[in-house]
Amino acid sequence: MRPPARAGSGSVARGIASRAQAAGGDPEGGRVMKTDQLIAILAGDTVLPRRVVPRIFGFTAAGLVLPAAMALAILGVRGDLMQAMAAPVTMMKWLLPLGVALPAFVAAARLTRPQTRRVPMLWIALVAGIAAVTWLLLSVITTPAPELWPGVIGSSRQACLTSIISISALPLALAIRVMRDGASPAPMHCGACIGLAVGGLSAAIYALHCTEDAPLFFLTWYGLGILIVTGIGAVAGHYLLRW
């Protein structure tokens, strides 16, 4: 069953019929416009990126403020935050999530345009992700067996996962809503990118509270939380960003 037409696509939706006829895709004449032709028509709409992209950044940032403030008000900010940020290992609790989130954010914004699916910025997020996985594997290998499991589970894994996912809910919903006004050629990919971005930002916010600085812990649970939000974004993109 074909999904219902999505309203609110602005200039993308207006004028499609007339431009489709010029491209040789007049449905009344019995000719079907090819996907490449439709993408080319949408790509020629220069109004879309200027309008949708700033709103993605604005709505996502605004959506982060309330849940972040509530989470930190309830959980509190760690008392030794400045000292923790001065330690190279602990600083990775912020640098790695942000290293994944910011490129993914740019990639998600670019994927709202009807253009190629290749987004070079994702390589930066991929490098950060590979670095995190490599570090986790090295930590597993070098940690003595009796200390391995306690180091992984820590004492706040449930609060960690719950907080990252909860902080992500509102900004992810707002971002997906704004992105529905775009015309992504890869809806699931686009949703995964915005989920990755929001999950990474939420993990960095939660790190302001978290006092568990062992790499085994934060690489495992921050990573899992980010992956869950990425998966939610991918599913939402698949169903809500199709056009």
PDB file of C-alpha atoms in Angstrom:
ATOM      1  CA  MET A   1       0.000   0.000   0.000  1.00  0.00           C
ATOM      2  CA  ARG A   2       1.391   3.390  -0.938  1.00  0.00           C
ATOM      3  CA  PRO A   3       1.822   5.714   2.098  1.00  0.00           C
ATOM      4  CA  PRO A   4      -0.389   8.817   2.118  1.00  0.00           C
ATOM      5  CA  ALA A   5       1.042  11.989   0.658  1.00  0.00           C
ATOM      6  CA  ARG A   6       2.849  14.075   3.207  1.00  0.00           C
ATOM      7  CA  ALA A   7       1.586  17.573   3.729  1.00  0.00           C
ATOM      8  CA  GLY A   8       3.734  20.544   4.606  1.00  0.00           C
ATOM      9  CA  SER A   9       6.485  20.020   2.064  1.00  0.00           C
ATOM     10  CA  GLY A  10       6.271  23.662   1.054  1.00  0.00           C
ATOM     11  CA  SER A  11       7.966  24.561  -2.179  1.00  0.00           C
ATOM     12  CA  VAL A  12       8.931  20.932  -2.760  1.00  0.00           C
ATOM     13  CA  ALA A  13       5.319  19.894  -3.193  1.00  0.00           C
ATOM     14  CA  ARG A  14       4.216  23.006  -5.115  1.00  0.00           C
ATOM     15  CA  GLY A  15       4.972  22.968  -8.764  1.00  0.00           C
ATOM     16  CA  ILE A  16       5.909  19.278  -8.949  1.00  0.00           C
ATOM     17  CA  ALA A  17       3.145  18.517 -11.404  1.00  0.00           C
ATOM     18  CA  SER A  18       4.121  21.259 -13.844  1.00  0.00           C
ATOM     19  CA  ARG A  19       7.815  20.427 -13.647  1.00  0.00           C
ATOM     20  CA  ALA A  20       7.026  16.738 -14.010  1.00  0.00           C
ATOM     21  CA  GLN A  21       5.332  17.472 -17.319  1.00  0.00           C
ATOM     22  CA  ALA A  22       8.400  19.352 -18.503  1.00  0.00           C
ATOM     23  CA  ALA A  23      10.532  16.362 -17.491  1.00  0.00           C
ATOM     24  CA  GLY A  24       8.357  13.979 -19.478  1.00  0.00           C
ATOM     25  CA  GLY A  25       6.383  12.597 -16.555  1.00  0.00           C
ATOM     26  CA  ASP A  26       2.797  13.625 -17.222  1.00  0.00           C
ATOM     27  CA  PRO A  27       0.696  11.011 -15.443  1.00  0.00           C
ATOM     28  CA  GLU A  28      -2.391  11.941 -17.492  1.00  0.00           C
ATOM     29  CA  GLY A  29      -0.461  11.232 -20.665  1.00  0.00           C
ATOM     30  CA  GLY A  30       0.407   7.781 -19.424  1.00  0.00           C
ATOM     31  CA  ARG A  31       4.114   8.451 -18.986  1.00  0.00           C
ATOM     32  CA  VAL A  32       5.729   7.696 -15.635  1.00  0.00           C
ATOM     33  CA  MET A  33       8.415  10.013 -14.312  1.00  0.00           C
ATOM     34  CA  LYS A  34      11.549   8.150 -13.268  1.00  0.00           C
ATOM     35  CA  THR A  35      12.979   8.468  -9.769  1.00  0.00           C
ATOM     36  CA  ASP A  36      16.117  10.178 -11.072  1.00  0.00           C
ATOM     37  CA  GLN A  37      13.991  12.782 -12.831  1.00  0.00           C
ATOM     38  CA  LEU A  38      11.991  13.482  -9.685  1.00  0.00           C
ATOM     39  CA  ILE A  39      15.156  13.827  -7.600  1.00  0.00           C
ATOM     40  CA  ALA A  40      16.604  16.204 -10.182  1.00  0.00           C
ATOM     41  CA  ILE A  41      13.463  18.334 -10.034  1.00  0.00           C
ATOM     42  CA  LEU A  42      13.519  18.460  -6.233  1.00  0.00           C
ATOM     43  CA  ALA A  43      17.254  19.173  -6.172  1.00  0.00           C
ATOM     44  CA  GLY A  44      16.606  22.256  -8.278  1.00  0.00           C
ATOM     45  CA  ASP A  45      14.496  23.758  -5.510  1.00  0.00           C
ATOM     46  CA  THR A  46      16.993  26.054  -3.794  1.00  0.00           C
ATOM     47  CA  VAL A  47      14.502  27.275  -1.192  1.00  0.00           C
ATOM     48  CA  LEU A  48      14.311  23.956   0.679  1.00  0.00           C
ATOM     49  CA  PRO A  49      17.809  23.780   2.246  1.00  0.00           C
ATOM     50  CA  ARG A  50      17.740  27.400   3.447  1.00  0.00           C
ATOM     51  CA  ARG A  51      14.428  26.911   5.195  1.00  0.00           C
ATOM     52  CA  VAL A  52      14.566  23.392   6.613  1.00  0.00           C
ATOM     53  CA  VAL A  53      18.202  23.130   7.714  1.00  0.00           C
ATOM     54  CA  PRO A  54      18.242  26.085  10.162  1.00  0.00           C
ATOM     55  CA  ARG A  55      15.012  24.818  11.688  1.00  0.00           C
ATOM     56  CA  ILE A  56      16.542  21.389  12.278  1.00  0.00           C
ATOM     57  CA  PHE A  57      19.381  22.932  14.276  1.00  0.00           C
ATOM     58  CA  GLY A  58      17.095  25.387  16.072  1.00  0.00           C
ATOM     59  CA  PHE A  59      14.355  22.952  17.043  1.00  0.00           C
ATOM     60  CA  THR A  60      16.809  20.251  18.110  1.00  0.00           C
ATOM     61  CA  ALA A  61      18.771  22.674  20.274  1.00  0.00           C
ATOM     62  CA  ALA A  62      15.563  24.034  21.791  1.00  0.00           C
ATOM     63  CA  GLY A  63      14.314  20.504  22.379  1.00  0.00           C
ATOM     64  CA  LEU A  64      17.473  19.608  24.280  1.00  0.00           C
ATOM     65  CA  VAL A  65      17.216  22.488  26.743  1.00  0.00           C
ATOM     66  CA  LEU A  66      14.205  21.346  28.784  1.00  0.00           C
ATOM     67  CA  PRO A  67      15.051  17.629  29.215  1.00  0.00           C
ATOM     68  CA  ALA A  68      18.714  18.461  29.845  1.00  0.00           C
ATOM     69  CA  ALA A  69      17.799  21.021  32.500  1.00  0.00           C
ATOM     70  CA  MET A  70      15.347  18.608  34.130  1.00  0.00           C
ATOM     71  CA  ALA A  71      17.838  15.728  34.114  1.00  0.00           C
ATOM     72  CA  LEU A  72      20.618  17.807  35.637  1.00  0.00           C
ATOM     73  CA  ALA A  73      18.231  19.352  38.169  1.00  0.00           C
ATOM     74  CA  ILE A  74      17.136  15.890  39.314  1.00  0.00           C
ATOM     75  CA  LEU A  75      20.485  14.097  39.084  1.00  0.00           C
ATOM     76  CA  GLY A  76      22.799  17.014  39.803  1.00  0.00           C
ATOM     77  CA  VAL A  77      26.124  17.992  38.252  1.00  0.00           C
ATOM     78  CA  ARG A  78      29.167  16.135  39.547  1.00  0.00           C
ATOM     79  CA  GLY A  79      31.050  18.185  42.099  1.00  0.00           C
ATOM     80  CA  ASP A  80      34.496  17.664  40.577  1.00  0.00           C
ATOM     81  CA  LEU A  81      33.468  18.520  37.025  1.00  0.00           C
ATOM     82  CA  MET A  82      36.386  20.819  36.253  1.00  0.00           C
ATOM     83  CA  GLN A  83      38.939  18.345  37.598  1.00  0.00           C
ATOM     84  CA  ALA A  84      37.294  15.548  35.606  1.00  0.00           C
ATOM     85  CA  MET A  85      37.480  17.561  32.397  1.00  0.00           C
ATOM     86  CA  ALA A  86      41.179  18.100  32.988  1.00  0.00           C
ATOM     87  CA  ALA A  87      41.854  14.336  32.980  1.00  0.00           C
ATOM     88  CA  PRO A  88      42.451  13.024  29.418  1.00  0.00           C
ATOM     89  CA  VAL A  89      40.615   9.720  29.936  1.00  0.00           C
ATOM     90  CA  THR A  90      37.589  11.316  31.562  1.00  0.00           C
ATOM     91  CA  MET A  91      37.487  14.056  28.932  1.00  0.00           C
ATOM     92  CA  MET A  92      36.726  11.350  26.387  1.00  0.00           C
ATOM     93  CA  LYS A  93      33.273  11.060  27.981  1.00  0.00           C
ATOM     94  CA  TRP A  94      32.501  14.327  26.188  1.00  0.00           C
ATOM     95  CA  LEU A  95      34.821  14.284  23.189  1.00  0.00           C
ATOM     96  CA  LEU A  96      33.746  10.896  21.818  1.00  0.00           C
ATOM     97  CA  PRO A  97      29.970  11.535  21.939  1.00  0.00           C
ATOM     98  CA  LEU A  98      30.440  15.002  20.462  1.00  0.00           C
ATOM     99  CA  GLY A  99      32.812  13.610  17.848  1.00  0.00           C
ATOM    100  CA  VAL A 100      30.004  11.336  16.716  1.00  0.00           C
ATOM    101  CA  ALA A 101      27.121  13.778  17.190  1.00  0.00           C
ATOM    102  CA  LEU A 102      28.304  16.881  15.355  1.00  0.00           C
ATOM    103  CA  PRO A 103      29.216  15.235  12.020  1.00  0.00           C
ATOM    104  CA  ALA A 104      26.014  13.174  12.196  1.00  0.00           C
ATOM    105  CA  PHE A 105      24.046  16.373  12.729  1.00  0.00           C
ATOM    106  CA  VAL A 106      25.518  17.934   9.587  1.00  0.00           C
ATOM    107  CA  ALA A 107      24.930  14.706   7.661  1.00  0.00           C
ATOM    108  CA  ALA A 108      21.284  14.561   8.743  1.00  0.00           C
ATOM    109  CA  ALA A 109      20.730  18.153   7.651  1.00  0.00           C
ATOM    110  CA  ARG A 110      22.304  17.511   4.252  1.00  0.00           C
ATOM    111  CA  LEU A 111      20.221  14.386   3.771  1.00  0.00           C
ATOM    112  CA  THR A 112      17.012  16.421   3.934  1.00  0.00           C
ATOM    113  CA  ARG A 113      17.875  17.597   0.435  1.00  0.00           C
ATOM    114  CA  PRO A 114      17.026  15.513  -2.619  1.00  0.00           C
ATOM    115  CA  GLN A 115      20.644  14.882  -3.531  1.00  0.00           C
ATOM    116  CA  THR A 116      23.175  12.062  -3.509  1.00  0.00           C
ATOM    117  CA  ARG A 117      23.160   9.760  -0.497  1.00  0.00           C
ATOM    118  CA  ARG A 118      26.901  10.126   0.028  1.00  0.00           C
ATOM    119  CA  VAL A 119      27.738  12.487   2.884  1.00  0.00           C
ATOM    120  CA  PRO A 120      31.495  12.830   3.559  1.00  0.00           C
ATOM    121  CA  MET A 121      30.939  14.220   7.075  1.00  0.00           C
ATOM    122  CA  LEU A 122      29.842  10.774   8.218  1.00  0.00           C
ATOM    123  CA  TRP A 123      33.438   9.589   7.936  1.00  0.00           C
ATOM    124  CA  ILE A 124      34.310  11.721  10.964  1.00  0.00           C
ATOM    125  CA  ALA A 125      31.553  10.076  12.998  1.00  0.00           C
ATOM    126  CA  LEU A 126      32.706   6.674  11.750  1.00  0.00           C
ATOM    127  CA  VAL A 127      36.285   7.350  12.853  1.00  0.00           C
ATOM    128  CA  ALA A 128      35.084   8.408  16.320  1.00  0.00           C
ATOM    129  CA  GLY A 129      32.943   5.281  16.558  1.00  0.00           C
ATOM    130  CA  ILE A 130      35.806   3.009  15.507  1.00  0.00           C
ATOM    131  CA  ALA A 131      38.080   4.692  18.053  1.00  0.00           C
ATOM    132  CA  ALA A 132      35.521   4.057  20.808  1.00  0.00           C
ATOM    133  CA  VAL A 133      35.064   0.392  19.862  1.00  0.00           C
ATOM    134  CA  THR A 134      38.830  -0.146  19.629  1.00  0.00           C
ATOM    135  CA  TRP A 135      39.354   1.438  23.031  1.00  0.00           C
ATOM    136  CA  LEU A 136      36.608  -0.730  24.540  1.00  0.00           C
ATOM    137  CA  LEU A 137      38.145  -3.914  23.125  1.00  0.00           C
ATOM    138  CA  LEU A 138      41.586  -2.955  24.440  1.00  0.00           C
ATOM    139  CA  SER A 139      40.072  -2.246  27.854  1.00  0.00           C
ATOM    140  CA  VAL A 140      38.410  -5.662  27.880  1.00  0.00           C
ATOM    141  CA  ILE A 141      41.667  -7.379  26.915  1.00  0.00           C
ATOM    142  CA  THR A 142      43.844  -5.566  29.450  1.00  0.00           C
ATOM    143  CA  THR A 143      41.476  -5.677  32.444  1.00  0.00           C
ATOM    144  CA  PRO A 144      42.028  -8.578  34.871  1.00  0.00           C
ATOM    145  CA  ALA A 145      39.216 -11.132  34.729  1.00  0.00           C
ATOM    146  CA  PRO A 146      37.928 -10.545  38.300  1.00  0.00           C
ATOM    147  CA  GLU A 147      37.585  -6.805  37.574  1.00  0.00           C
ATOM    148  CA  LEU A 148      36.077  -7.067  34.107  1.00  0.00           C
ATOM    149  CA  TRP A 149      32.393  -7.616  34.842  1.00  0.00           C
ATOM    150  CA  PRO A 150      32.203  -5.188  37.799  1.00  0.00           C
ATOM    151  CA  GLY A 151      33.919  -2.585  35.625  1.00  0.00           C
ATOM    152  CA  VAL A 152      31.392  -3.032  32.836  1.00  0.00           C
ATOM    153  CA  ILE A 153      28.187  -3.012  34.881  1.00  0.00           C
ATOM    154  CA  GLY A 154      29.257  -0.253  37.280  1.00  0.00           C
ATOM    155  CA  SER A 155      26.625   1.013  39.684  1.00  0.00           C
ATOM    156  CA  SER A 156      24.502   3.343  37.535  1.00  0.00           C
ATOM    157  CA  ARG A 157      23.973   1.626  34.198  1.00  0.00           C
ATOM    158  CA  GLN A 158      20.172   1.837  34.429  1.00  0.00           C
ATOM    159  CA  ALA A 159      20.262   5.545  35.211  1.00  0.00           C
ATOM    160  CA  CYS A 160      22.751   6.020  32.382  1.00  0.00           C
ATOM    161  CA  LEU A 161      20.629   4.334  29.707  1.00  0.00           C
ATOM    162  CA  THR A 162      17.369   5.820  30.960  1.00  0.00           C
ATOM    163  CA  SER A 163      18.791   9.335  31.082  1.00  0.00           C
ATOM    164  CA  ILE A 164      20.357   9.282  27.617  1.00  0.00           C
ATOM    165  CA  ILE A 165      17.178   7.945  26.012  1.00  0.00           C
ATOM    166  CA  SER A 166      14.915  10.301  27.990  1.00  0.00           C
ATOM    167  CA  ILE A 167      16.970  13.387  27.175  1.00  0.00           C
ATOM    168  CA  SER A 168      16.888  12.379  23.499  1.00  0.00           C
ATOM    169  CA  ALA A 169      13.126  11.902  23.181  1.00  0.00           C
ATOM    170  CA  LEU A 170      11.956  15.502  22.751  1.00  0.00           C
ATOM    171  CA  PRO A 171      14.754  16.806  20.486  1.00  0.00           C
ATOM    172  CA  LEU A 172      14.537  13.711  18.295  1.00  0.00           C
ATOM    173  CA  ALA A 173      10.771  14.094  17.911  1.00  0.00           C
ATOM    174  CA  LEU A 174      11.112  17.784  17.033  1.00  0.00           C
ATOM    175  CA  ALA A 175      13.921  17.125  14.567  1.00  0.00           C
ATOM    176  CA  ILE A 176      11.960  14.391  12.783  1.00  0.00           C
ATOM    177  CA  ARG A 177       8.938  16.680  12.585  1.00  0.00           C
ATOM    178  CA  VAL A 178      10.964  19.450  10.945  1.00  0.00           C
ATOM    179  CA  MET A 179      12.704  17.013   8.615  1.00  0.00           C
ATOM    180  CA  ARG A 180       9.318  15.915   7.283  1.00  0.00           C
ATOM    181  CA  ASP A 181       9.291  19.238   5.430  1.00  0.00           C
ATOM    182  CA  GLY A 182      12.382  18.129   3.530  1.00  0.00           C
ATOM    183  CA  ALA A 183      12.738  15.570   0.766  1.00  0.00           C
ATOM    184  CA  SER A 184      15.360  13.055   1.812  1.00  0.00           C
ATOM    185  CA  PRO A 185      16.393  10.472  -0.793  1.00  0.00           C
ATOM    186  CA  ALA A 186      17.325   8.109   2.071  1.00  0.00           C
ATOM    187  CA  PRO A 187      14.697   8.444   4.842  1.00  0.00           C
ATOM    188  CA  MET A 188      15.969   5.654   7.091  1.00  0.00           C
ATOM    189  CA  HIS A 189      19.575   6.817   6.738  1.00  0.00           C
ATOM    190  CA  CYS A 190      18.524  10.388   7.464  1.00  0.00           C
ATOM    191  CA  GLY A 191      16.608   9.341  10.582  1.00  0.00           C
ATOM    192  CA  ALA A 192      19.548   7.270  11.800  1.00  0.00           C
ATOM    193  CA  CYS A 193      21.871  10.257  11.410  1.00  0.00           C
ATOM    194  CA  ILE A 194      19.661  12.580  13.435  1.00  0.00           C
ATOM    195  CA  GLY A 195      19.227   9.845  16.045  1.00  0.00           C
ATOM    196  CA  LEU A 196      22.999   9.427  16.238  1.00  0.00           C
ATOM    197  CA  ALA A 197      23.420  13.177  16.610  1.00  0.00           C
ATOM    198  CA  VAL A 198      20.800  13.555  19.328  1.00  0.00           C
ATOM    199  CA  GLY A 199      22.013  10.441  21.156  1.00  0.00           C
ATOM    200  CA  GLY A 200      25.580  11.717  21.187  1.00  0.00           C
ATOM    201  CA  LEU A 201      24.544  15.141  22.468  1.00  0.00           C
ATOM    202  CA  SER A 202      22.391  13.544  25.171  1.00  0.00           C
ATOM    203  CA  ALA A 203      25.277  11.325  26.286  1.00  0.00           C
ATOM    204  CA  ALA A 204      27.530  14.381  26.553  1.00  0.00           C
ATOM    205  CA  ILE A 205      24.891  16.108  28.680  1.00  0.00           C
ATOM    206  CA  TYR A 206      24.498  13.080  30.952  1.00  0.00           C
ATOM    207  CA  ALA A 207      28.284  12.984  31.371  1.00  0.00           C
ATOM    208  CA  LEU A 208      28.014  16.259  33.297  1.00  0.00           C
ATOM    209  CA  HIS A 209      26.433  14.185  36.072  1.00  0.00           C
ATOM    210  CA  CYS A 210      28.063  10.773  35.679  1.00  0.00           C
ATOM    211  CA  THR A 211      30.925  10.008  38.071  1.00  0.00           C
ATOM    212  CA  GLU A 212      31.772   6.579  36.637  1.00  0.00           C
ATOM    213  CA  ASP A 213      34.951   7.335  34.733  1.00  0.00           C
ATOM    214  CA  ALA A 214      36.125   3.807  33.880  1.00  0.00           C
ATOM    215  CA  PRO A 215      36.313   3.389  30.078  1.00  0.00           C
ATOM    216  CA  LEU A 216      34.733  -0.056  30.406  1.00  0.00           C
ATOM    217  CA  PHE A 217      31.627   1.577  31.823  1.00  0.00           C
ATOM    218  CA  PHE A 218      31.113   4.703  29.773  1.00  0.00           C
ATOM    219  CA  LEU A 219      32.177   3.196  26.458  1.00  0.00           C
ATOM    220  CA  THR A 220      29.696   0.362  26.982  1.00  0.00           C
ATOM    221  CA  TRP A 221      26.661   2.197  28.301  1.00  0.00           C
ATOM    222  CA  TYR A 222      27.057   5.547  26.574  1.00  0.00           C
ATOM    223  CA  GLY A 223      27.614   3.621  23.359  1.00  0.00           C
ATOM    224  CA  LEU A 224      24.559   1.436  23.909  1.00  0.00           C
ATOM    225  CA  GLY A 225      22.390   4.447  24.721  1.00  0.00           C
ATOM    226  CA  ILE A 226      23.530   6.251  21.572  1.00  0.00           C
ATOM    227  CA  LEU A 227      22.889   3.144  19.460  1.00  0.00           C
ATOM    228  CA  ILE A 228      19.359   2.781  20.858  1.00  0.00           C
ATOM    229  CA  VAL A 229      18.526   6.391  19.992  1.00  0.00           C
ATOM    230  CA  THR A 230      20.084   5.898  16.549  1.00  0.00           C
ATOM    231  CA  GLY A 231      17.860   2.872  16.000  1.00  0.00           C
ATOM    232  CA  ILE A 232      14.768   4.798  17.071  1.00  0.00           C
ATOM    233  CA  GLY A 233      15.718   7.565  14.659  1.00  0.00           C
ATOM    234  CA  ALA A 234      16.215   5.073  11.829  1.00  0.00           C
ATOM    235  CA  VAL A 235      12.785   3.509  12.372  1.00  0.00           C
ATOM    236  CA  ALA A 236      11.141   6.930  12.649  1.00  0.00           C
ATOM    237  CA  GLY A 237      12.878   8.055   9.477  1.00  0.00           C
ATOM    238  CA  HIS A 238      11.790   4.958   7.592  1.00  0.00           C
ATOM    239  CA  TYR A 239       8.123   5.545   8.353  1.00  0.00           C
ATOM    240  CA  LEU A 240       7.893   9.334   8.703  1.00  0.00           C
ATOM    241  CA  LEU A 241      10.382  10.787   6.216  1.00  0.00           C
ATOM    242  CA  ARG A 242       9.183   8.966   3.102  1.00  0.00           C
ATOM    243  CA  TRP A 243       7.767  11.094   0.296  1.00  0.00           C
TER     244      TRP A 243
END
